Coordinates of C-alpha atoms in Angstrom, one line a residue:
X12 CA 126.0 123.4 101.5
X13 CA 124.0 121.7 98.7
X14 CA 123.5 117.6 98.9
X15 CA 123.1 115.7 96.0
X16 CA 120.0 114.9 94.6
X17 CA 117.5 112.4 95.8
X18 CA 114.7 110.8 94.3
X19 CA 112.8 107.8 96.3
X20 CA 111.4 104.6 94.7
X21 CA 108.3 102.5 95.2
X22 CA 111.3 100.1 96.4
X23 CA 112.4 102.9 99.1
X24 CA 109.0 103.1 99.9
X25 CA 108.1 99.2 100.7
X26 CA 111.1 99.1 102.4
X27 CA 110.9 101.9 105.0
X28 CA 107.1 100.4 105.7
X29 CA 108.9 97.2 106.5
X30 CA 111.9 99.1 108.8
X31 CA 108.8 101.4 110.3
X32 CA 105.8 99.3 110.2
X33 CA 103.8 102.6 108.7
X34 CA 101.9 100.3 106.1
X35 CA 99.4 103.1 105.0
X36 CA 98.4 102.2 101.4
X37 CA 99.3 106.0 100.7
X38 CA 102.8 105.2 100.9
X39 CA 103.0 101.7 99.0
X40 CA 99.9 101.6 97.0
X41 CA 99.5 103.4 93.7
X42 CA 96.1 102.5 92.8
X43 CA 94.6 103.1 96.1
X44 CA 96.9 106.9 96.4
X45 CA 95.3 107.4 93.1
X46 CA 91.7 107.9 94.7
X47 CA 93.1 110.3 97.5
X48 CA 94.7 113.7 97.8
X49 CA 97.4 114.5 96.5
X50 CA 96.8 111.5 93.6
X51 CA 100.3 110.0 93.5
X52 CA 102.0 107.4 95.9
X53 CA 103.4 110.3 98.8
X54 CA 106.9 109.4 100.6
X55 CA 107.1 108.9 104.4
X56 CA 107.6 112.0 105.6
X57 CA 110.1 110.4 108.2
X58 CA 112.2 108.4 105.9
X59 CA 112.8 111.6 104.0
X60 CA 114.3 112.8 107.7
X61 CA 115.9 110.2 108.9
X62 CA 117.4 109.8 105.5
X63 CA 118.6 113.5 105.7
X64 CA 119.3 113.1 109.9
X65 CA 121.6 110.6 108.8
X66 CA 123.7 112.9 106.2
X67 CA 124.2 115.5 108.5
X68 CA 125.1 114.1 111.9
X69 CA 128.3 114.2 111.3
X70 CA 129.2 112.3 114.5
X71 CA 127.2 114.5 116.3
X72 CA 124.1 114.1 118.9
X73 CA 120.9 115.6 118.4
X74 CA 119.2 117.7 121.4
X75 CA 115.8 118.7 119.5
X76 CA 114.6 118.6 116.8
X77 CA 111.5 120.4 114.3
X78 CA 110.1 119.4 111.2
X79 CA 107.3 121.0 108.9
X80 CA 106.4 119.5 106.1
X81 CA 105.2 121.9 103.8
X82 CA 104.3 120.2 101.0
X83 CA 103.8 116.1 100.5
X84 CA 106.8 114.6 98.8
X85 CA 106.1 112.1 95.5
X86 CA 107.4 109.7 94.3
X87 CA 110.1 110.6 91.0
X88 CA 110.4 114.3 92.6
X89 CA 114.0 115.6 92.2
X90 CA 114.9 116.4 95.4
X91 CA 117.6 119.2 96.6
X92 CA 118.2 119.6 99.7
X93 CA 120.3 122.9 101.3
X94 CA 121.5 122.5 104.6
X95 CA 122.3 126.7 106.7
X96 CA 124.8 126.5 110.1
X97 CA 123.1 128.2 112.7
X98 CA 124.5 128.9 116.3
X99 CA 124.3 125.3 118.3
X100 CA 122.7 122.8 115.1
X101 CA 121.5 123.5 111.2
X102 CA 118.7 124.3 109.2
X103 CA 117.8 121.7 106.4
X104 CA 115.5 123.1 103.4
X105 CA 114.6 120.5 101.0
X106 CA 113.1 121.7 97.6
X107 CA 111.8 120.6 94.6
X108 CA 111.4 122.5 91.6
X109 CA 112.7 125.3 94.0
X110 CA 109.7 125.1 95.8
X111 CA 110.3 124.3 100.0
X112 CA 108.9 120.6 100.1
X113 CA 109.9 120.0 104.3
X114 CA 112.0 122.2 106.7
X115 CA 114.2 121.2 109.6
X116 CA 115.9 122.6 112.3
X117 CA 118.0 121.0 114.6
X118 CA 119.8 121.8 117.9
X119 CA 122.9 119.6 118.7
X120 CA 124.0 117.9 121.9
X121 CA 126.0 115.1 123.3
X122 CA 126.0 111.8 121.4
X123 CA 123.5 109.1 122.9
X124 CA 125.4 106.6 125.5
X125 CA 125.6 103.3 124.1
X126 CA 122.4 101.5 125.8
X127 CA 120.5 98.3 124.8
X128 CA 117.7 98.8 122.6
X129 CA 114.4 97.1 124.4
X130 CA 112.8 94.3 122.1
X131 CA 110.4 95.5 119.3
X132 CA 106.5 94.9 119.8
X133 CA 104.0 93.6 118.2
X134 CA 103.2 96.7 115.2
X135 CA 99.4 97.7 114.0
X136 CA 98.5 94.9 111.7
X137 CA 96.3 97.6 109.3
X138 CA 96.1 101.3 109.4
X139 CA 92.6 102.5 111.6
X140 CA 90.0 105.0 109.8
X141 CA 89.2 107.1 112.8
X142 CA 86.2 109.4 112.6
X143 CA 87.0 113.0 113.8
X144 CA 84.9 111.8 116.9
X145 CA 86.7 109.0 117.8
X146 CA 90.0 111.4 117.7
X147 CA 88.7 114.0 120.2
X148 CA 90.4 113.0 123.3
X149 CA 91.8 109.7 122.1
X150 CA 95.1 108.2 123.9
X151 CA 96.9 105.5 124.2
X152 CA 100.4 103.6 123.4
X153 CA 101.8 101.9 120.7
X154 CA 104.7 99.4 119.8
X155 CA 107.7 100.3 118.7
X156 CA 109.7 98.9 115.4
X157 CA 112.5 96.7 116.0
X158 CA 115.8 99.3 116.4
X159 CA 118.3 96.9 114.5
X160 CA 117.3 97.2 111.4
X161 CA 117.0 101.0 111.6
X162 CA 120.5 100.7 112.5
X163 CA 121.6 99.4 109.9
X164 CA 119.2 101.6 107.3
X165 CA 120.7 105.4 109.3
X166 CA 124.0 103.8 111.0
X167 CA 125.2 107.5 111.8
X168 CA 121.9 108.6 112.8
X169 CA 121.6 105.9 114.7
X170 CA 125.4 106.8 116.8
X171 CA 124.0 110.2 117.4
X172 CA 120.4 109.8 119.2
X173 CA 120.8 106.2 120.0
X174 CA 118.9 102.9 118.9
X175 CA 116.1 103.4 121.0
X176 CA 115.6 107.0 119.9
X177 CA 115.7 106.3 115.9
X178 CA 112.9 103.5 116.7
X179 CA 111.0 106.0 118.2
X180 CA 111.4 108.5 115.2
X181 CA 110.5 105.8 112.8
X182 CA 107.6 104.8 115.3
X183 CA 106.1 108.7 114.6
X184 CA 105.4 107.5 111.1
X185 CA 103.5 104.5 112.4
X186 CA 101.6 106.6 115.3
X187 CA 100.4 109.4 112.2
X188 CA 99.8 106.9 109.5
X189 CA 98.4 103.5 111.4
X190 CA 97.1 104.6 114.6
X191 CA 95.9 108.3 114.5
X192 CA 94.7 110.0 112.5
X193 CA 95.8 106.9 110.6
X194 CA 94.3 105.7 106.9
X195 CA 93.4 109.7 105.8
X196 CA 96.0 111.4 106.9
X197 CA 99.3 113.4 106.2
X198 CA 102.0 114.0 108.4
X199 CA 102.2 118.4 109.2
X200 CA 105.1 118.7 111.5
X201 CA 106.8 117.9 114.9
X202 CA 109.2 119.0 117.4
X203 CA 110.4 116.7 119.6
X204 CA 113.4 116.7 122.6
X205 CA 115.6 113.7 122.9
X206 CA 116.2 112.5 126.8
X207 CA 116.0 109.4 128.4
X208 CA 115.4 105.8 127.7
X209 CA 113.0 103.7 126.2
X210 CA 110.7 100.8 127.1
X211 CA 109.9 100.6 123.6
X212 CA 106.6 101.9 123.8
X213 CA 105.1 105.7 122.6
X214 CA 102.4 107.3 124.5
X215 CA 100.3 109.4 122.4
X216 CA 97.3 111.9 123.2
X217 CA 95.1 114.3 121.3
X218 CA 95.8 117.7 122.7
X219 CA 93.5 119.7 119.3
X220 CA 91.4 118.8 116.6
X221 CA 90.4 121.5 114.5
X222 CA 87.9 120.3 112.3
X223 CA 88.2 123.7 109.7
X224 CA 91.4 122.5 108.5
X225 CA 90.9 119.2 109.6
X226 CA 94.2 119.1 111.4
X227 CA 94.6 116.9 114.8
X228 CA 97.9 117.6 117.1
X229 CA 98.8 115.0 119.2
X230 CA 101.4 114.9 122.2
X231 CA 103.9 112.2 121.8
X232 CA 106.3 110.9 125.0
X233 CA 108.5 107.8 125.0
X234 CA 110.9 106.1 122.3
X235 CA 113.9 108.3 124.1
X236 CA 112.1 111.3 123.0
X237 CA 109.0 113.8 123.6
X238 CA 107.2 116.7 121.8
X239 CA 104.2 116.9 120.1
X240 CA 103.1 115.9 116.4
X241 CA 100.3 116.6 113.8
X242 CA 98.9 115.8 111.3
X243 CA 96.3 116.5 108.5
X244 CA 93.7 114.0 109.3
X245 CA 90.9 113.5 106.0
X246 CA 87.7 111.1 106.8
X247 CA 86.2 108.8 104.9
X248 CA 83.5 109.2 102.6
X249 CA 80.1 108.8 104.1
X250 CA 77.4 108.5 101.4
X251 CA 73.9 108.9 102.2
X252 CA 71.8 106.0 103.1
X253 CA 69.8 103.9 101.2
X254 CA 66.1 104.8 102.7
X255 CA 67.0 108.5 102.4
X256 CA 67.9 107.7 98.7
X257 CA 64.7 105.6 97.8
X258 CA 62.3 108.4 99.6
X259 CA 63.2 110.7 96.7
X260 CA 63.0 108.4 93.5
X261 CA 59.0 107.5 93.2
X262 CA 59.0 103.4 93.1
X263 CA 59.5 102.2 89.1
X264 CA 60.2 105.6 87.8
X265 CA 63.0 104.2 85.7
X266 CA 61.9 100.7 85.8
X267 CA 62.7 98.9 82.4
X268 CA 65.9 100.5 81.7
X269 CA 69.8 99.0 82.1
X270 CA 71.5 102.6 82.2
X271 CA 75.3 102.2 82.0
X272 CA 77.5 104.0 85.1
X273 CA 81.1 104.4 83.9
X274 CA 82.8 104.8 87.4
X275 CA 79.8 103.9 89.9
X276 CA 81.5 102.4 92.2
X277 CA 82.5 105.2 94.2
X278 CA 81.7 109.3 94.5
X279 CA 79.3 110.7 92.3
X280 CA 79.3 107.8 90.1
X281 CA 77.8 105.6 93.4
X282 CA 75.2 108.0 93.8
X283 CA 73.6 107.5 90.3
X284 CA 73.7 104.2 90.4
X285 CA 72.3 104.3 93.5
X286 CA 68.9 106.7 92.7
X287 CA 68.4 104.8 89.1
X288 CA 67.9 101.4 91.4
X289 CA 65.9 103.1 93.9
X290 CA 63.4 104.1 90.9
X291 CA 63.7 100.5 89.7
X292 CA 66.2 100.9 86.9
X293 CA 68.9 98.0 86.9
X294 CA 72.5 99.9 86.3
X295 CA 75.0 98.2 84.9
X296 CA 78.1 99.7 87.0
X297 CA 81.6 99.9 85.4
X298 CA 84.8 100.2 87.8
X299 CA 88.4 100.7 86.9
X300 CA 89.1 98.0 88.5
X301 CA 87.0 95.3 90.4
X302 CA 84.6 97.6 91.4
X303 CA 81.4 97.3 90.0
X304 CA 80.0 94.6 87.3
X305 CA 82.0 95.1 85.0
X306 CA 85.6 95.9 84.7
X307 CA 86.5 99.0 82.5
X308 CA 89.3 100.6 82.4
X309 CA 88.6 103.9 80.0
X310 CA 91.8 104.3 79.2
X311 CA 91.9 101.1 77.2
X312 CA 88.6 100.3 77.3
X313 CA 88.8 96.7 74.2
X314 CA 88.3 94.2 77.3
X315 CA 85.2 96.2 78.8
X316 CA 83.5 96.5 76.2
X317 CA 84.3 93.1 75.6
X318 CA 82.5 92.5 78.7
X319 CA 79.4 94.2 78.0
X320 CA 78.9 92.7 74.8
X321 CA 78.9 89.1 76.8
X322 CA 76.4 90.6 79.5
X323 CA 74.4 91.7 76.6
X324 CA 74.0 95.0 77.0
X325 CA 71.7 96.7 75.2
X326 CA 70.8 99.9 77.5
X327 CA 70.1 103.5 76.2
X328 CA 71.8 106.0 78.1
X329 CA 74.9 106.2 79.8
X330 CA 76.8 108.2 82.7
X331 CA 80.1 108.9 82.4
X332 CA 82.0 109.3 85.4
X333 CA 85.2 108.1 85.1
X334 CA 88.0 110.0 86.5
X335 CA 91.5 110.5 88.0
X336 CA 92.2 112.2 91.5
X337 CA 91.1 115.7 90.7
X338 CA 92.9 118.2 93.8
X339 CA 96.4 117.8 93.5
X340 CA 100.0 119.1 95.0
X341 CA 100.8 121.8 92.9
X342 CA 104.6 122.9 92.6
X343 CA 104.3 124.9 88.8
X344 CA 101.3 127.1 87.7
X345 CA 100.9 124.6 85.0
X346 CA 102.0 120.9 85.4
X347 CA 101.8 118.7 82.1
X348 CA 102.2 115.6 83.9
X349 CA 98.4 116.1 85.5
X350 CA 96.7 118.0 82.1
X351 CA 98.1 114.5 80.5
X352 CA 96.0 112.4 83.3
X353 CA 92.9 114.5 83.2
X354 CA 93.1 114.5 79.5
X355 CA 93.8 110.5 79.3
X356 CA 90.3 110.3 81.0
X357 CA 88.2 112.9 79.9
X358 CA 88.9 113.4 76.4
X359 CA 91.1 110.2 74.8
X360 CA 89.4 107.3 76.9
X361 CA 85.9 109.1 76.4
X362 CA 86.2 109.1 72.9
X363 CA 87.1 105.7 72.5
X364 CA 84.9 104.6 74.6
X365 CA 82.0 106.4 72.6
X366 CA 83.6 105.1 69.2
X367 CA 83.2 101.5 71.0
X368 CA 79.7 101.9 72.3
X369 CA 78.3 103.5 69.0
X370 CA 79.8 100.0 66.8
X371 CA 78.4 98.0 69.6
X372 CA 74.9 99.7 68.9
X373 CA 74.9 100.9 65.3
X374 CA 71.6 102.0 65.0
X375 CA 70.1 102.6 68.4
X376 CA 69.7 105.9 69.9
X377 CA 71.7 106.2 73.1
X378 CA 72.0 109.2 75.4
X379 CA 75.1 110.4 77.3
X380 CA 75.8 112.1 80.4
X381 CA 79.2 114.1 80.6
X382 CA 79.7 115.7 83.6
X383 CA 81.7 119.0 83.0
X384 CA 82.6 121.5 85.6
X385 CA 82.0 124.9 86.5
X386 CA 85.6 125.6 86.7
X387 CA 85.5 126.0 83.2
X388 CA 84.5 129.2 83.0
X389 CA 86.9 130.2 85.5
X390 CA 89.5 127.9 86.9
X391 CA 90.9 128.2 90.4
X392 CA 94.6 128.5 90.3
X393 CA 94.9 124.8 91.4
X394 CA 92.4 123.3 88.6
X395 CA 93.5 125.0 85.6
X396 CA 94.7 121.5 84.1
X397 CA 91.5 120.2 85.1
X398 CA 89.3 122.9 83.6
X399 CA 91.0 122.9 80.4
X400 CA 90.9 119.1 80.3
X401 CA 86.8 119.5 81.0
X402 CA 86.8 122.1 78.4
X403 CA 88.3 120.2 75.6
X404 CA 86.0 117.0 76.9
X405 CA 82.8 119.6 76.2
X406 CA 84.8 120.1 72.6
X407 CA 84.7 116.7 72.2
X408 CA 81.4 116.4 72.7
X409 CA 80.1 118.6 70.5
X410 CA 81.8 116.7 67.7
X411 CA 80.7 113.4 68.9
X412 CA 77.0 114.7 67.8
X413 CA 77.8 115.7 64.8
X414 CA 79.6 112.7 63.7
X415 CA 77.0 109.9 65.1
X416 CA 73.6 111.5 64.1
X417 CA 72.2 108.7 66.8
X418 CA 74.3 110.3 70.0
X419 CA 72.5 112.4 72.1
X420 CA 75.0 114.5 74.5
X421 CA 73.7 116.0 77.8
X422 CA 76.3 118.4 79.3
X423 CA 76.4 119.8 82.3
X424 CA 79.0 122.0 84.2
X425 CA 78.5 121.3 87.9
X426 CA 79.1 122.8 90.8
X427 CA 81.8 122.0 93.4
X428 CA 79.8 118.3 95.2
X429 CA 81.0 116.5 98.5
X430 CA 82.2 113.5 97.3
X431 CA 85.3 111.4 97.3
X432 CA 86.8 112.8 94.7
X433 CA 86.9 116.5 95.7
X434 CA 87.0 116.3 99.5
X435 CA 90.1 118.2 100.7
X436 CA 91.6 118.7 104.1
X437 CA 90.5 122.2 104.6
X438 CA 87.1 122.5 104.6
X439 CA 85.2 124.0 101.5
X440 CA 81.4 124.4 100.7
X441 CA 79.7 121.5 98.0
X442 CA 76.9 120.2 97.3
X443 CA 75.3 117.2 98.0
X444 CA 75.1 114.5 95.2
X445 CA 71.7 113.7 95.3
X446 CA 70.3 117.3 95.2
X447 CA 72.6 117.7 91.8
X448 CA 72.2 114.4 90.6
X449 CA 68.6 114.0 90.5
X450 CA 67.7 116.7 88.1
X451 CA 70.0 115.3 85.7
X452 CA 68.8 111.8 85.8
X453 CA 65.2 112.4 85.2
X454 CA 65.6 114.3 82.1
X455 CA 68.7 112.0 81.0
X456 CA 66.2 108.6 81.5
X457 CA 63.6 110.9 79.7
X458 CA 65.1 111.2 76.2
X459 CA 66.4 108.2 76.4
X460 CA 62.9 106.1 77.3

């Protein structure tokens, strides 16, 4: 049996963080899921069950139940979901692209006896950022979403396992994405047992964290059911700190010079900002948004540059680190969608930005970092729109030269670098920033002193 086809909303998305009280700004926030893996606003994985629970019921109860979520569902994917009979419950495959986005299997028992659903508690106000530390070991309870409303969201779901039950299916979402691992993380899979009632809270402990794949499994009991859970759990970036910085950068080795950082308010970006001060430069830092002095947004860049003219601007080199979430959920071995967003970035909004800069300075010398990658002489199966993005940016480069006889173009294909941008859950070797970075500064500040 085939169901039709599904395809959630920001709208679906706000309101299952309302019904659930999973508020993690990787379900609801597109510029914040921008900055993160996999780049794109990523569904609940427990709406997309309890939204597929409730199709299938059919008037039955559930005994257990297992989900693995194989690959993060986005928003505007065009979901198909085929649902297999097995002996005692079904097996529920939901694809996209014929890819398997999420698989579950369930066992079928006795509808839940009508019981009162205990009151709803008092939710986590903001999701926590827990270090992997602060996960080994960790326990505790947490509140559980008011069962009502669920109800009324998965009425037939909510006839087979019971009130209490679908509150504490919806309270797995807020457990994985508010409590733990909670702001960096993505939900793996769980298989839980329905039995008994609820007080309306769900115990939780860490029974594994393996920090390879960065994956922490957690055992779950209360919410009329019990099992166990896990999760992918990322961890914030921790840049160096400031003294570490400043013992590398002699004192006034760039003074006199307003360098421009395009992107320095995070990642790589941060760092350079960060090493020019330290040598007494005074970086003028752009951010997409409201990071940084001055807003820029590359992609239509009239109002920064705007900006910069009102500052006053008048430095001679500039970094160029603007950029879109490079690792990505990969369905196809090319995906249009993400060579357009690279492309936006490192080749359209870097030329215009150039074009801007060069009328803003007509006849002043000005030197420009463009960080390029070492995946363009070979790109890894999941960076090929990336590499060929960076490879047509290098293109561009080389013509920027030639047509402005004043630009001077410093390209460099580095390495793989711990930063925010290409930090993934399983754990891969990268350079640190400042060991890459500092090279490149000296000679850039050089030509252009």
């Amino acid at each position: 049996m085939t169901t039709p086809e599904r395809v959630f909303t920001l709208a679906d998305q706000h309101r299952f963080a309302a019904l659930s009280g999973d508020r993690n700004p990787l379900h609801v926030d597109p510029d914040w899921a921008a900055t993160v893996y996999p780049g794109r606003v990523v569904v609940h994985g427990m709406h997309l069950v309890l939204g597929l629970l409730d199709q299938v019921v059919d008037g039955r109860g559930l005994a257990r139940l297992a989900v693995t979520f194989v690959r993060p569902v986005l928003l505007g994917d065009r979901l198909e979901t085929k649902v297999t009979p097995t002996e005692g419950g079904l097996v529920v495959m939901v694809l996209a692209r014929d890819e398997v986005m999420a698989r579950l299997d369930l066992v079928f028992g006795p509808p839940a006896a009508e019981a009162e659903p205990p009151p709803a508690g008092v939710l986590p106000s903001a999701p926590r950022a827990l270090s992997p530390a602060e996960m080994t070991d960790r326990g505790g309870e947490m509140a559980l979403p008011a069962a009502a409303p669920l109800a009324e969201a998965f009425p037939r779901l909510a006839r087979a396992v019971g009130g209490a039950a679908l509150a504490g299916l919806a309270g797995l979402s807020t457990l994985v994405g508010m409590e733990c691992p909670g702001l960096h993380s993505v939900f793996a899979d769980l298989a839980v047992t329905f039995a008994g009632k609820s007080d309306g809270t769900l115990r939780y402990r860490v029974t594994q964290l393996d920090r390879r794949f960065s994956r922490v499994t957690l055992a779950v009991e209360g919410g009329g059911l019990a099992g166990t859970v896990a999760a992918s759990a990322g961890a914030p970036e921790a840049p160096e700190e400031d003294e570490d910085v400043a013992g590398l950068v002699a004192p006034g080795e760039f003074a006199g010079q307003t360098p421009l950082v395009v992107g320095g308010g995070s990642g790589l970006g941060a760092t350079t900002a960060r090493l020019l001060a330290a040598g007494g430069a005074e970086p003028v830092v752009t951010g997409h948004r409201s990071v940084g002095q001055v807003r820029l947004d590359v992609t239509d860049p009239a109002a920064g540059l705007a900006e910069l003219v009102r500052l006053g601007w008048s430095g001679g080199q500039v970094y160029y680190f603007a950029s879109p979430r490079i690792f990505r959920r990969r369905l196809e071995p090319y995906q249009a969608e993400d060579f357009a967003d690279f492309a936006a970035v490192y080749v359209d909004g870097f030329y215009e930005l150039m074009r801007g800069l060069t009328k803003l300075r007509p006849a002043a010398p000005l030197t420009v970092f463009y960080p390029s990658s070492v995946a363009v002489a070979k790109p890894p199966a999941d960076m090929l729109e990336y590499a060929l993005a960076k490879q047509a940016g290098e293109g561009l480069c080389a013509a920027l030269e030639r047509k402005f006889p004043r630009l001077r173009m410093v390209v460099e294909r580095l390495p793989r670098i711990d930063s925010r941008q290409t930090r993934s859950f399983v754990k891969v070797a990268a350079a640190k920033p400042v060991s890459v970075m500092l090279p490149i500064i000296r000679r850039v500040q050089g030509m252009g002193s």
